[in-house]
mmCIF file of C-alpha atoms in Angstrom:
data_model
loop_
_atom_site.group_PDB
_atom_site.id
_atom_site.type_symbol
_atom_site.label_atom_id
_atom_site.label_comp_id
_atom_site.label_asym_id
_atom_site.label_seq_id
_atom_site.Cartn_x
_atom_site.Cartn_y
_atom_site.Cartn_z
ATOM 1 C CA MET A 10 0.000 0.000 0.000
ATOM 2 C CA PRO A 11 2.759 2.547 0.730
ATOM 3 C CA LYS A 12 4.277 1.751 -2.677
ATOM 4 C CA LEU A 13 0.911 2.183 -4.392
ATOM 5 C CA TYR A 14 0.510 5.480 -2.582
ATOM 6 C CA ASP A 15 4.002 6.694 -3.521
ATOM 7 C CA ASP A 16 3.342 5.849 -7.179
ATOM 8 C CA GLN A 17 -0.127 7.462 -6.974
ATOM 9 C CA LEU A 18 -1.819 4.355 -8.382
ATOM 10 C CA PHE A 19 -5.106 5.245 -6.754
ATOM 11 C CA ASP A 20 -7.274 3.758 -9.514
ATOM 12 C CA ILE A 21 -6.255 0.132 -8.854
ATOM 13 C CA PRO A 22 -9.014 -1.565 -6.824
ATOM 14 C CA ILE A 23 -7.853 -3.483 -3.756
ATOM 15 C CA TYR A 24 -9.574 -6.634 -2.508
ATOM 16 C CA THR A 25 -8.686 -8.151 0.834
ATOM 17 C CA TYR A 26 -10.244 -10.040 3.710
ATOM 18 C CA LYS A 27 -11.832 -8.213 6.578
ATOM 19 C CA SER A 28 -9.124 -7.394 9.117
ATOM 20 C CA GLU A 29 -10.279 -10.014 11.625
ATOM 21 C CA LEU A 30 -9.904 -12.741 8.980
ATOM 22 C CA HIS A 31 -6.318 -12.064 7.922
ATOM 23 C CA ARG A 32 -4.049 -15.076 8.175
ATOM 24 C CA LYS A 33 -1.301 -13.311 10.146
ATOM 25 C CA ASN A 34 -1.728 -11.103 13.174
ATOM 26 C CA ARG A 35 1.094 -8.979 11.747
ATOM 27 C CA SER A 36 -0.584 -8.488 8.385
ATOM 28 C CA PHE A 37 -0.285 -4.971 7.084
ATOM 29 C CA ASP A 38 -2.933 -2.603 8.450
ATOM 30 C CA ILE A 39 -4.511 -0.772 5.509
ATOM 31 C CA LYS A 40 -6.959 1.423 7.421
ATOM 32 C CA ASN A 41 -4.745 4.500 7.004
ATOM 33 C CA TYR A 42 -4.987 4.142 3.212
ATOM 34 C CA LYS A 43 -8.703 3.518 2.777
ATOM 35 C CA ALA A 44 -9.363 7.193 2.097
ATOM 36 C CA PHE A 45 -7.128 7.061 -0.998
ATOM 37 C CA PHE A 46 -8.016 3.699 -2.558
ATOM 38 C CA ASN A 47 -11.044 1.689 -3.522
ATOM 39 C CA VAL A 48 -10.639 -1.009 -0.855
ATOM 40 C CA VAL A 49 -13.214 -3.806 -0.756
ATOM 41 C CA GLU A 50 -13.118 -6.110 2.277
ATOM 42 C CA LEU A 51 -14.647 -9.535 1.757
ATOM 43 C CA SER A 52 -15.677 -12.336 4.061
ATOM 44 C CA PHE A 53 -13.845 -15.647 3.984
ATOM 45 C CA GLY A 54 -14.891 -17.965 1.174
ATOM 46 C CA LYS A 55 -14.474 -18.965 -2.449
ATOM 47 C CA PHE A 56 -15.007 -16.701 -5.421
ATOM 48 C CA SER A 57 -18.347 -18.348 -6.248
ATOM 49 C CA GLU A 58 -19.668 -17.210 -2.870
ATOM 50 C CA LEU A 59 -18.299 -13.669 -3.113
ATOM 51 C CA LYS A 60 -18.386 -12.890 -6.834
ATOM 52 C CA ASP A 61 -21.233 -10.390 -6.492
ATOM 53 C CA ASN A 62 -18.849 -8.193 -4.485
ATOM 54 C CA VAL A 63 -16.035 -8.406 -7.047
ATOM 55 C CA ARG A 64 -16.664 -6.085 -9.967
ATOM 56 C CA LEU A 65 -13.918 -5.871 -12.561
ATOM 57 C CA SER A 66 -14.330 -4.059 -15.854
ATOM 58 C CA ASP A 67 -12.543 -5.121 -19.036
ATOM 59 C CA ASN A 68 -8.785 -4.441 -19.109
ATOM 60 C CA LYS A 69 -8.870 -3.543 -15.422
ATOM 61 C CA ILE A 70 -6.116 -4.648 -13.042
ATOM 62 C CA ALA A 71 -7.002 -5.389 -9.434
ATOM 63 C CA LEU A 72 -4.856 -6.513 -6.513
ATOM 64 C CA PHE A 73 -5.907 -9.190 -4.038
ATOM 65 C CA LEU A 74 -3.881 -8.759 -0.839
ATOM 66 C CA ASP A 75 -3.104 -11.371 1.837
ATOM 67 C CA TRP A 76 -5.347 -13.798 0.038
ATOM 68 C CA ASN A 77 -6.046 -17.464 0.621
ATOM 69 C CA LYS A 78 -4.945 -19.378 -2.466
ATOM 70 C CA GLU A 79 -8.124 -21.488 -2.317
ATOM 71 C CA PHE A 80 -10.187 -18.384 -3.152
ATOM 72 C CA LEU A 81 -10.375 -18.976 -6.894
ATOM 73 C CA ASP A 82 -12.643 -21.594 -8.416
ATOM 74 C CA GLU A 83 -14.128 -22.453 -11.793
ATOM 75 C CA THR A 84 -16.561 -19.525 -11.656
ATOM 76 C CA ALA A 85 -13.853 -16.824 -11.773
ATOM 77 C CA ASN A 86 -14.535 -14.591 -14.776
ATOM 78 C CA PHE A 87 -11.166 -12.836 -14.983
ATOM 79 C CA PHE A 88 -7.536 -13.738 -15.718
ATOM 80 C CA PRO A 89 -5.897 -14.533 -12.349
ATOM 81 C CA VAL A 90 -2.148 -14.271 -11.819
ATOM 82 C CA TYR A 91 -0.395 -15.246 -8.608
ATOM 83 C CA VAL A 92 2.901 -13.826 -7.348
ATOM 84 C CA GLN A 93 5.463 -15.791 -5.339
ATOM 85 C CA PRO A 94 8.395 -13.952 -3.663
ATOM 86 C CA ALA A 95 10.902 -16.466 -5.026
ATOM 87 C CA LEU A 96 12.203 -17.851 -8.293
ATOM 88 C CA LEU A 97 9.936 -20.842 -8.777
ATOM 89 C CA PRO A 98 10.039 -23.809 -8.953
ATOM 90 C CA MET A 99 12.190 -23.483 -5.826
ATOM 91 C CA TYR A 100 10.680 -22.232 -2.568
ATOM 92 C CA ARG A 101 7.056 -23.125 -3.043
ATOM 93 C CA GLY A 102 4.759 -22.536 -0.095
ATOM 94 C CA TYR A 103 4.012 -20.018 2.629
ATOM 95 C CA GLY A 104 7.485 -19.985 4.188
ATOM 96 C CA ALA A 105 9.371 -18.854 1.076
ATOM 97 C CA ILE A 106 10.707 -15.564 2.442
ATOM 98 C CA THR A 107 11.854 -16.920 5.796
ATOM 99 C CA GLU A 108 13.436 -20.013 4.250
ATOM 100 C CA GLN A 109 15.480 -17.971 1.778
ATOM 101 C CA PHE A 110 16.911 -15.861 4.592
ATOM 102 C CA LEU A 111 17.661 -18.962 6.674
ATOM 103 C CA ARG A 112 19.630 -20.415 3.756
ATOM 104 C CA GLY A 113 21.456 -17.163 3.075
ATOM 105 C CA VAL A 114 20.054 -16.725 -0.441
ATOM 106 C CA SER A 115 21.538 -13.665 -2.156
ATOM 107 C CA VAL A 116 19.748 -13.853 -5.515
ATOM 108 C CA SER A 117 16.009 -14.268 -5.153
ATOM 109 C CA GLY A 118 13.193 -12.810 -7.206
ATOM 110 C CA ILE A 119 9.498 -12.808 -8.010
ATOM 111 C CA THR A 120 7.485 -15.190 -10.129
ATOM 112 C CA PHE A 121 4.157 -14.411 -11.803
ATOM 113 C CA TYR A 122 2.335 -17.665 -12.492
ATOM 114 C CA ILE A 123 -1.011 -19.264 -13.253
ATOM 115 C CA PRO A 124 -2.825 -20.999 -10.370
ATOM 116 C CA SER A 125 -3.039 -24.786 -10.433
ATOM 117 C CA ASP A 126 -4.244 -27.657 -8.270
ATOM 118 C CA ILE A 127 -0.768 -27.946 -6.705
ATOM 119 C CA THR A 128 0.374 -25.015 -4.588
ATOM 120 C CA ASP A 129 2.668 -22.635 -6.513
ATOM 121 C CA ALA A 130 3.144 -25.183 -9.321
ATOM 122 C CA GLY A 131 1.304 -23.441 -12.161
ATOM 123 C CA ASP A 132 2.801 -22.303 -15.459
ATOM 124 C CA ILE A 133 5.208 -19.368 -15.187
ATOM 125 C CA LEU A 134 4.410 -16.156 -17.049
ATOM 126 C CA TYR A 135 7.252 -13.900 -15.962
ATOM 127 C CA GLN A 136 10.173 -13.865 -13.525
ATOM 128 C CA ARG A 137 12.580 -11.219 -12.357
ATOM 129 C CA GLU A 138 15.638 -11.476 -10.107
ATOM 130 C CA ILE A 139 15.846 -9.476 -6.883
ATOM 131 C CA ARG A 140 18.987 -9.341 -4.787
ATOM 132 C CA ILE A 141 18.890 -9.876 -1.043
ATOM 133 C CA ASP A 142 21.742 -7.803 0.337
ATOM 134 C CA PHE A 143 23.682 -8.998 3.370
ATOM 135 C CA GLU A 144 22.136 -6.379 5.652
ATOM 136 C CA ASP A 145 18.598 -6.796 4.270
ATOM 137 C CA TYR A 146 15.772 -8.083 6.425
ATOM 138 C CA PRO A 147 12.416 -9.481 5.247
ATOM 139 C CA GLU A 148 10.884 -5.995 5.392
ATOM 140 C CA ASP A 149 13.526 -4.751 2.942
ATOM 141 C CA PHE A 150 13.002 -7.689 0.608
ATOM 142 C CA ILE A 151 9.217 -7.263 0.679
ATOM 143 C CA ARG A 152 9.590 -3.593 -0.290
ATOM 144 C CA LYS A 153 11.707 -4.653 -3.274
ATOM 145 C CA VAL A 154 9.152 -7.298 -4.231
ATOM 146 C CA CYS A 155 6.285 -4.798 -4.069
ATOM 147 C CA GLY A 156 8.225 -2.364 -6.226
ATOM 148 C CA GLU A 157 8.871 -5.013 -8.872
ATOM 149 C CA VAL A 158 5.249 -6.190 -8.802
ATOM 150 C CA LEU A 159 3.945 -2.693 -9.474
ATOM 151 C CA SER A 160 6.576 -2.037 -12.131
ATOM 152 C CA THR A 161 5.603 -5.266 -13.879
ATOM 153 C CA ILE A 162 1.846 -4.763 -13.898
ATOM 154 C CA LYS A 163 2.333 -1.220 -15.228
ATOM 155 C CA THR A 164 4.583 -2.249 -18.123
ATOM 156 C CA ILE A 165 3.779 -5.864 -19.055
ATOM 157 C CA ASP A 166 0.504 -7.431 -20.182
ATOM 158 C CA LEU A 167 0.804 -10.716 -18.327
ATOM 159 C CA SER A 168 -2.226 -12.172 -20.100
ATOM 160 C CA ASN A 169 -0.201 -12.173 -23.338
ATOM 161 C CA CYS A 170 2.989 -13.662 -21.907
ATOM 162 C CA LYS A 171 4.171 -17.041 -23.123
ATOM 163 C CA ARG A 172 3.655 -19.732 -20.497
ATOM 164 C CA PHE A 173 6.416 -22.045 -19.321
ATOM 165 C CA SER A 174 5.887 -25.225 -17.342
ATOM 166 C CA GLN A 175 7.831 -25.484 -14.112
ATOM 167 C CA ARG A 176 10.640 -28.022 -13.919
ATOM 168 C CA GLN A 177 9.313 -30.333 -11.258
ATOM 169 C CA GLU A 178 12.716 -31.939 -10.648
ATOM 170 C CA LEU A 179 13.954 -28.575 -9.303
ATOM 171 C CA SER A 180 10.954 -27.928 -7.088
ATOM 172 C CA PHE A 181 10.525 -28.262 -3.363
ATOM 173 C CA SER A 182 7.690 -27.164 -1.110
ATOM 174 C CA LEU A 183 7.877 -25.600 2.322
ATOM 175 C CA GLY A 184 5.603 -26.262 5.263
ATOM 176 C CA ARG A 185 4.040 -23.463 7.231
ATOM 177 C CA ILE A 186 6.575 -21.772 9.519
ATOM 178 C CA ARG A 187 5.568 -22.040 13.180
ATOM 179 C CA LYS A 188 6.661 -20.029 16.190
ATOM 180 C CA ARG A 189 8.553 -22.930 17.720
ATOM 181 C CA ASP A 190 10.778 -23.010 14.618
ATOM 182 C CA ALA A 191 12.082 -19.545 15.510
ATOM 183 C CA ILE A 192 14.108 -20.511 18.605
ATOM 184 C CA ILE A 193 17.749 -19.495 18.202
ATOM 185 C CA ASP A 194 20.325 -22.287 18.395
ATOM 186 C CA PHE A 195 23.496 -20.501 19.461
ATOM 187 C CA ARG A 196 25.437 -23.714 18.875
ATOM 188 C CA SER A 197 25.375 -22.819 15.168
ATOM 189 C CA ASP A 198 28.032 -20.597 13.600
ATOM 190 C CA ALA A 199 27.655 -16.808 13.736
ATOM 191 C CA LEU A 200 26.458 -16.473 10.138
ATOM 192 C CA SER A 201 23.735 -19.088 10.634
ATOM 193 C CA VAL A 202 22.536 -17.376 13.815
ATOM 194 C CA TYR A 203 22.460 -14.025 12.011
ATOM 195 C CA ASN A 204 20.474 -15.484 9.110
ATOM 196 C CA HIS A 205 18.085 -17.102 11.580
ATOM 197 C CA ILE A 206 17.428 -13.765 13.294
ATOM 198 C CA ARG A 207 16.882 -12.117 9.914
ATOM 199 C CA GLY A 208 14.587 -14.833 8.609
ATOM 200 C CA PHE A 209 12.062 -14.544 11.420
ATOM 201 C CA SER A 210 12.224 -10.758 11.818
ATOM 202 C CA ARG A 211 9.360 -8.373 10.979
ATOM 203 C CA PRO A 212 6.751 -8.776 9.577
ATOM 204 C CA PHE A 213 7.041 -12.287 11.049
ATOM 205 C CA PHE A 214 6.910 -13.210 14.729
ATOM 206 C CA GLY A 215 10.612 -12.898 15.535
ATOM 207 C CA ALA A 216 13.423 -15.263 16.500
ATOM 208 C CA PHE A 217 13.638 -15.870 20.232
ATOM 209 C CA CYS A 218 15.704 -17.240 23.086
ATOM 210 C CA PHE A 219 15.260 -17.599 26.840
ATOM 211 C CA TYR A 220 16.751 -15.383 29.526
ATOM 212 C CA GLU A 221 16.153 -16.373 33.156
ATOM 213 C CA GLY A 222 13.089 -18.319 32.109
ATOM 214 C CA GLU A 223 11.640 -15.468 30.054
ATOM 215 C CA ARG A 224 11.104 -15.691 26.311
ATOM 216 C CA ILE A 225 12.945 -12.822 24.601
ATOM 217 C CA VAL A 226 12.275 -11.946 20.947
ATOM 218 C CA ILE A 227 15.332 -10.790 18.994
ATOM 219 C CA TRP A 228 14.474 -8.555 16.044
ATOM 220 C CA ARG A 229 17.928 -7.533 14.821
ATOM 221 C CA GLY A 230 21.526 -8.619 15.095
ATOM 222 C CA LYS A 231 24.816 -8.792 13.230
ATOM 223 C CA PRO A 232 27.870 -11.056 13.091
ATOM 224 C CA GLU A 233 30.783 -9.712 15.122
ATOM 225 C CA ARG A 234 33.483 -12.394 14.993
ATOM 226 C CA TRP A 235 33.191 -14.897 12.200
ATOM 227 C CA GLN A 236 35.284 -17.757 13.567
ATOM 228 C CA GLY A 237 36.690 -18.998 16.814
ATOM 229 C CA VAL A 238 35.440 -20.253 20.160
ATOM 230 C CA TYR A 239 34.915 -17.397 22.609
ATOM 231 C CA GLY A 240 32.681 -19.006 25.195
ATOM 232 C CA GLU A 241 29.857 -21.412 25.754
ATOM 233 C CA PRO A 242 27.244 -21.125 22.970
ATOM 234 C CA GLY A 243 24.690 -18.572 24.131
ATOM 235 C CA GLU A 244 27.049 -16.967 26.652
ATOM 236 C CA VAL A 245 26.845 -13.189 27.008
ATOM 237 C CA LEU A 246 30.371 -11.892 26.402
ATOM 238 C CA LYS A 247 29.847 -8.144 26.410
ATOM 239 C CA VAL A 248 27.039 -5.631 26.974
ATOM 240 C CA THR A 249 27.516 -2.211 25.337
ATOM 241 C CA ASP A 250 25.422 0.577 23.871
ATOM 242 C CA ASP A 251 25.774 -1.157 20.488
ATOM 243 C CA GLY A 252 24.159 -4.359 21.711
ATOM 244 C CA ILE A 253 24.845 -7.662 23.411
ATOM 245 C CA GLU A 254 27.673 -9.836 22.125
ATOM 246 C CA VAL A 255 26.862 -13.528 22.401
ATOM 247 C CA ALA A 256 29.093 -16.542 21.765
ATOM 248 C CA CYS A 257 28.039 -18.987 19.062
ATOM 249 C CA GLY A 258 29.273 -22.468 18.275
ATOM 250 C CA ASN A 259 31.743 -20.716 15.977
ATOM 251 C CA GLY A 260 32.193 -16.937 16.191
ATOM 252 C CA THR A 261 29.973 -14.360 17.898
ATOM 253 C CA VAL A 262 26.946 -12.196 17.110
ATOM 254 C CA ILE A 263 25.713 -8.896 18.496
ATOM 255 C CA LEU A 264 22.017 -8.689 19.352
ATOM 256 C CA THR A 265 21.055 -5.119 18.498
ATOM 257 C CA GLU A 266 17.263 -5.034 18.955
ATOM 258 C CA MET A 267 15.071 -6.991 21.352
ATOM 259 C CA GLU A 268 11.342 -6.849 21.997
ATOM 260 C CA LYS A 269 11.699 -6.389 25.740
ATOM 261 C CA THR A 270 14.062 -4.272 27.781
ATOM 262 C CA VAL A 271 15.727 -6.587 30.262
ATOM 263 C CA ASP A 272 18.867 -6.250 32.340
ATOM 264 C CA ILE A 273 21.127 -8.694 30.498
ATOM 265 C CA LYS A 274 24.134 -9.633 32.584
ATOM 266 C CA LYS A 275 27.559 -10.615 31.313
ATOM 267 C CA SER A 276 28.396 -14.327 31.510
ATOM 268 C CA PHE A 277 24.732 -15.358 31.435
ATOM 269 C CA VAL A 278 24.044 -18.174 28.960
ATOM 270 C CA PHE A 279 20.883 -17.875 26.849
ATOM 271 C CA ASN A 280 18.667 -20.987 26.770
ATOM 272 C CA LYS A 281 20.532 -22.632 29.652
ATOM 273 C CA TYR A 282 18.502 -24.766 32.077
ATOM 274 C CA MET A 283 15.396 -24.440 29.922
ATOM 275 C CA ASN A 284 15.426 -28.075 28.737
ATOM 276 C CA VAL A 285 15.565 -26.571 25.262
ATOM 277 C CA PHE A 286 18.789 -28.301 24.301
ATOM 278 C CA VAL A 287 20.221 -31.543 25.579
ATOM 279 C CA ASN A 288 23.951 -31.642 26.331
#
């Protein structure tokens, strides 16, 4: 929505679920933009049940935001195109953004494709590479994706693009990311810990660890020392104005933004005595 606003694309109708039906409690809040756009909020259901509320004229582009991929059915009377924030056929599924950060992907992209019975497996219409810089977080990547989506729909008629079947031998699908997957394993090397923090950062629920029995969400961090053993994994080595340096299995990271303000003490070991890890 901010990108649409910046580009003054006020004539593109927006369809989305009612706010209480959005799939993520961190889904973008569009109420501040309703005065500028034609926003239609629909109840949960398939297109056949809601089609009377969807009015699209010929040659009109509309955006469906935060949408359930089961929405479309055989009664849809327009040309639907889905967008995946990855270069399909790799990274199918809901967890595509997080998984790419966890794996340290540097060259990602967007894929415009036709819906099919298998999730994210439809014919590809158009793809474009997008770089994930080393200091990027999911929020940064999503901004780049939104920019490329709007640039594409303004300049390319996707309905006339040649279709290409996906190479199934290169495909893999991702399960839904759950909160328990976000726990930080400081026994990993510093780069892996950094990528883990990035992958679960906003707009997702955040990577976390335990401090004195309390669950602490870590939003931002950075590698400090790439190699070497500097303490027990999870041990607090230094507390400064720049952040909290923590030992990893190999190297160290600095935790620069946490959800809660707590008095972190030097020499404390995150996740210790929580029965999280078994020695």
